[in-house]
Amino acid sequence: MHRISLITFNLRQTCRLLGTACALVLGALISLPSAAQGSWPNKPVRIVVPFAPGGTTDILARAVAPELAKAFGQPFVVDNRAGAGGNVGADLVAKSPADGYTILMGTVGTHGINKSIYAKMPFDPQKDFAPITLVAGVPNVMVMNAEKAAKLGINTVPDFVKYAKANPGKLSMASSGNGTSIHLAGELFKSKNGIFMTHIPYRGSGPALLDLVGGNVDVMFDNLPSAMPQIKAGKLKAFAVTSAERSSAMPELPTVEEAGKLKGFEASSWFGLLAPAGTPPDIVNRIQQEVAKALATPAIKEKMLAQGAIPSGNTPQQFAQLIDSEITKWAQVVKVSGAKVD
């Protein structure tokens, strides 16, 4: 960069003598950085998913990746980097070059909750990232191993609470990791009902669901898109959604607030793309525009809605405002639930 500046300075001095022709050369040199930026992408782009395959974060990343590949003419490769409630993968992106070739499928956990629940964070969710766009919002759903629910006579949220109170510590609660909305929804449910369940964190919804279906754990407040196939297959018993309103994908399910008479209970999830801080705005805006186009197509929009996800595609500024408000909101939820991760 210093070399280009020195050459430019020398050319300016020479141009005073040589006139118009030299000015054209100088203009071309000065435009080199923007031309190089305009060539993005000229190699594959990595989308880091901070959880194991099979969960909603992974599902959404794999839904947008081929659309971005078609739009930009380069592969967009999904790279699963699970651990620490999403912090491992998010930190990898935060510390990556701000050149548009490594982006994150962030979540309400990595960018809304973890700042409040983890004693130490390896990154700052606001300062270390350039928000690109919110991809989708989803409700969580309270699900139990169907066979175990039938055996114990648990058919509703009140049934579940009654059993949990009568059998403290006998039920286990799976989550996709410490600090995720799946974890916090369960902690909030425990707190508001005065019950105890053993929390078992996994490295993503995929492995947690496998153990839930296998009967190794009892209940989970999973994202609706990843849980829905097992609900429809009859392997999981769904009791209620954790959103403020019922989901259009499963309108027969009440909200936890309705079913459990828990006023104000709301613990939904969201997922969005972010780049390392300092990524050129042109690249950020181009990705946002293509994601918005893809999410607006009938095929993708209908597929997401059918899975229980509500597509977005909002602007970087709107996404940044959402992150700010969610950090404030979840700090209160963490306080109420008493959840903490050392």
PDB file of N, CA and C in Angstrom, residues 21-22 42 52 59 89 92 134 137 147 170 172 181 193 201-202 222 260 301 311-312 314-317 341:
ATOM      1  N   ALA A  21      -2.103  12.910 -20.861  1.00  0.00           N
ATOM      2  CA  ALA A  21      -1.796  11.488 -21.023  1.00  0.00           C
ATOM      3  C   ALA A  21      -1.362  10.879 -19.694  1.00  0.00           C
ATOM      4  N   CYS A  22      -0.539  11.586 -18.984  1.00  0.00           N
ATOM      5  CA  CYS A  22      -0.076  11.087 -17.690  1.00  0.00           C
ATOM      6  C   CYS A  22      -1.215  11.039 -16.682  1.00  0.00           C
ATOM      7  N   ASN A  42     -13.148 -14.286  -6.763  1.00  0.00           N
ATOM      8  CA  ASN A  42     -12.410 -14.991  -7.803  1.00  0.00           C
ATOM      9  C   ASN A  42     -11.891 -16.338  -7.313  1.00  0.00           C
ATOM     10  N   ALA A  52     -22.700 -28.467  14.538  1.00  0.00           N
ATOM     11  CA  ALA A  52     -22.589 -29.711  13.775  1.00  0.00           C
ATOM     12  C   ALA A  52     -23.657 -29.769  12.677  1.00  0.00           C
ATOM     13  N   ILE A  59     -28.942 -26.245   8.030  1.00  0.00           N
ATOM     14  CA  ILE A  59     -29.982 -26.347   6.998  1.00  0.00           C
ATOM     15  C   ILE A  59     -30.093 -25.037   6.210  1.00  0.00           C
ATOM     16  N   GLY A  89     -16.699 -21.440  16.055  1.00  0.00           N
ATOM     17  CA  GLY A  89     -16.838 -21.063  14.652  1.00  0.00           C
ATOM     18  C   GLY A  89     -16.929 -19.562  14.456  1.00  0.00           C
ATOM     19  N   LEU A  92     -13.538 -17.983  14.777  1.00  0.00           N
ATOM     20  CA  LEU A  92     -12.728 -18.235  13.584  1.00  0.00           C
ATOM     21  C   LEU A  92     -12.995 -17.173  12.520  1.00  0.00           C
ATOM     22  N   LEU A 134     -30.158 -10.774   7.890  1.00  0.00           N
ATOM     23  CA  LEU A 134     -30.899 -11.808   8.609  1.00  0.00           C
ATOM     24  C   LEU A 134     -31.460 -12.765   7.571  1.00  0.00           C
ATOM     25  N   GLY A 137     -35.997 -16.158  10.745  1.00  0.00           N
ATOM     26  CA  GLY A 137     -36.342 -16.306  12.148  1.00  0.00           C
ATOM     27  C   GLY A 137     -37.178 -17.572  12.293  1.00  0.00           C
ATOM     28  N   GLU A 147     -42.103 -42.137  22.500  1.00  0.00           N
ATOM     29  CA  GLU A 147     -42.322 -43.400  23.220  1.00  0.00           C
ATOM     30  C   GLU A 147     -42.314 -43.181  24.723  1.00  0.00           C
ATOM     31  N   LYS A 170     -35.278 -36.339  37.390  1.00  0.00           N
ATOM     32  CA  LYS A 170     -35.369 -37.573  36.596  1.00  0.00           C
ATOM     33  C   LYS A 170     -35.383 -37.293  35.093  1.00  0.00           C
ATOM     34  N   SER A 172     -34.068 -35.320  31.645  1.00  0.00           N
ATOM     35  CA  SER A 172     -32.893 -34.646  31.088  1.00  0.00           C
ATOM     36  C   SER A 172     -33.311 -33.789  29.903  1.00  0.00           C
ATOM     37  N   SER A 181     -30.317 -20.550  21.919  1.00  0.00           N
ATOM     38  CA  SER A 181     -31.714 -20.258  22.286  1.00  0.00           C
ATOM     39  C   SER A 181     -32.418 -21.536  22.727  1.00  0.00           C
ATOM     40  N   ASN A 193     -41.436 -22.439  35.783  1.00  0.00           N
ATOM     41  CA  ASN A 193     -42.281 -23.509  36.323  1.00  0.00           C
ATOM     42  C   ASN A 193     -41.765 -24.066  37.645  1.00  0.00           C
ATOM     43  N   PRO A 201     -25.708 -30.444  27.080  1.00  0.00           N
ATOM     44  CA  PRO A 201     -25.403 -29.715  25.841  1.00  0.00           C
ATOM     45  C   PRO A 201     -24.689 -30.593  24.818  1.00  0.00           C
ATOM     46  N   TYR A 202     -25.012 -30.384  23.547  1.00  0.00           N
ATOM     47  CA  TYR A 202     -24.365 -31.085  22.441  1.00  0.00           C
ATOM     48  C   TYR A 202     -23.659 -30.052  21.562  1.00  0.00           C
ATOM     49  N   ASP A 222     -36.084 -27.509  20.635  1.00  0.00           N
ATOM     50  CA  ASP A 222     -35.327 -27.384  19.398  1.00  0.00           C
ATOM     51  C   ASP A 222     -35.931 -26.365  18.438  1.00  0.00           C
ATOM     52  N   GLY A 260     -49.007 -23.452  28.891  1.00  0.00           N
ATOM     53  CA  GLY A 260     -48.535 -23.511  30.273  1.00  0.00           C
ATOM     54  C   GLY A 260     -48.958 -22.358  31.137  1.00  0.00           C
ATOM     55  N   LYS A 301     -38.922 -19.510  -0.623  1.00  0.00           N
ATOM     56  CA  LYS A 301     -39.801 -18.930   0.394  1.00  0.00           C
ATOM     57  C   LYS A 301     -40.816 -19.950   0.907  1.00  0.00           C
ATOM     58  N   PRO A 311     -38.467 -16.349   6.252  1.00  0.00           N
ATOM     59  CA  PRO A 311     -37.334 -15.730   5.556  1.00  0.00           C
ATOM     60  C   PRO A 311     -37.325 -14.213   5.700  1.00  0.00           C
ATOM     61  N   SER A 312     -36.118 -13.628   5.673  1.00  0.00           N
ATOM     62  CA  SER A 312     -35.986 -12.181   5.823  1.00  0.00           C
ATOM     63  C   SER A 312     -35.227 -11.579   4.643  1.00  0.00           C
ATOM     64  N   ASN A 314     -33.114  -8.834   5.204  1.00  0.00           N
ATOM     65  CA  ASN A 314     -33.090  -7.393   5.484  1.00  0.00           C
ATOM     66  C   ASN A 314     -31.711  -6.776   5.232  1.00  0.00           C
ATOM     67  N   THR A 315     -31.602  -5.477   5.377  1.00  0.00           N
ATOM     68  CA  THR A 315     -30.364  -4.761   5.069  1.00  0.00           C
ATOM     69  C   THR A 315     -29.342  -4.956   6.191  1.00  0.00           C
ATOM     70  N   PRO A 316     -28.056  -4.696   5.904  1.00  0.00           N
ATOM     71  CA  PRO A 316     -27.045  -4.780   6.955  1.00  0.00           C
ATOM     72  C   PRO A 316     -27.356  -3.872   8.147  1.00  0.00           C
ATOM     73  N   GLN A 317     -27.869  -2.680   7.870  1.00  0.00           N
ATOM     74  CA  GLN A 317     -28.204  -1.749   8.945  1.00  0.00           C
ATOM     75  C   GLN A 317     -29.340  -2.298   9.824  1.00  0.00           C
ATOM     76  N   VAL A 341     -22.534 -19.872  32.025  1.00  0.00           N
ATOM     77  CA  VAL A 341     -21.522 -20.815  31.550  1.00  0.00           C
ATOM     78  C   VAL A 341     -20.163 -20.245  31.905  1.00  0.00           C
TER      79      VAL A 341
END
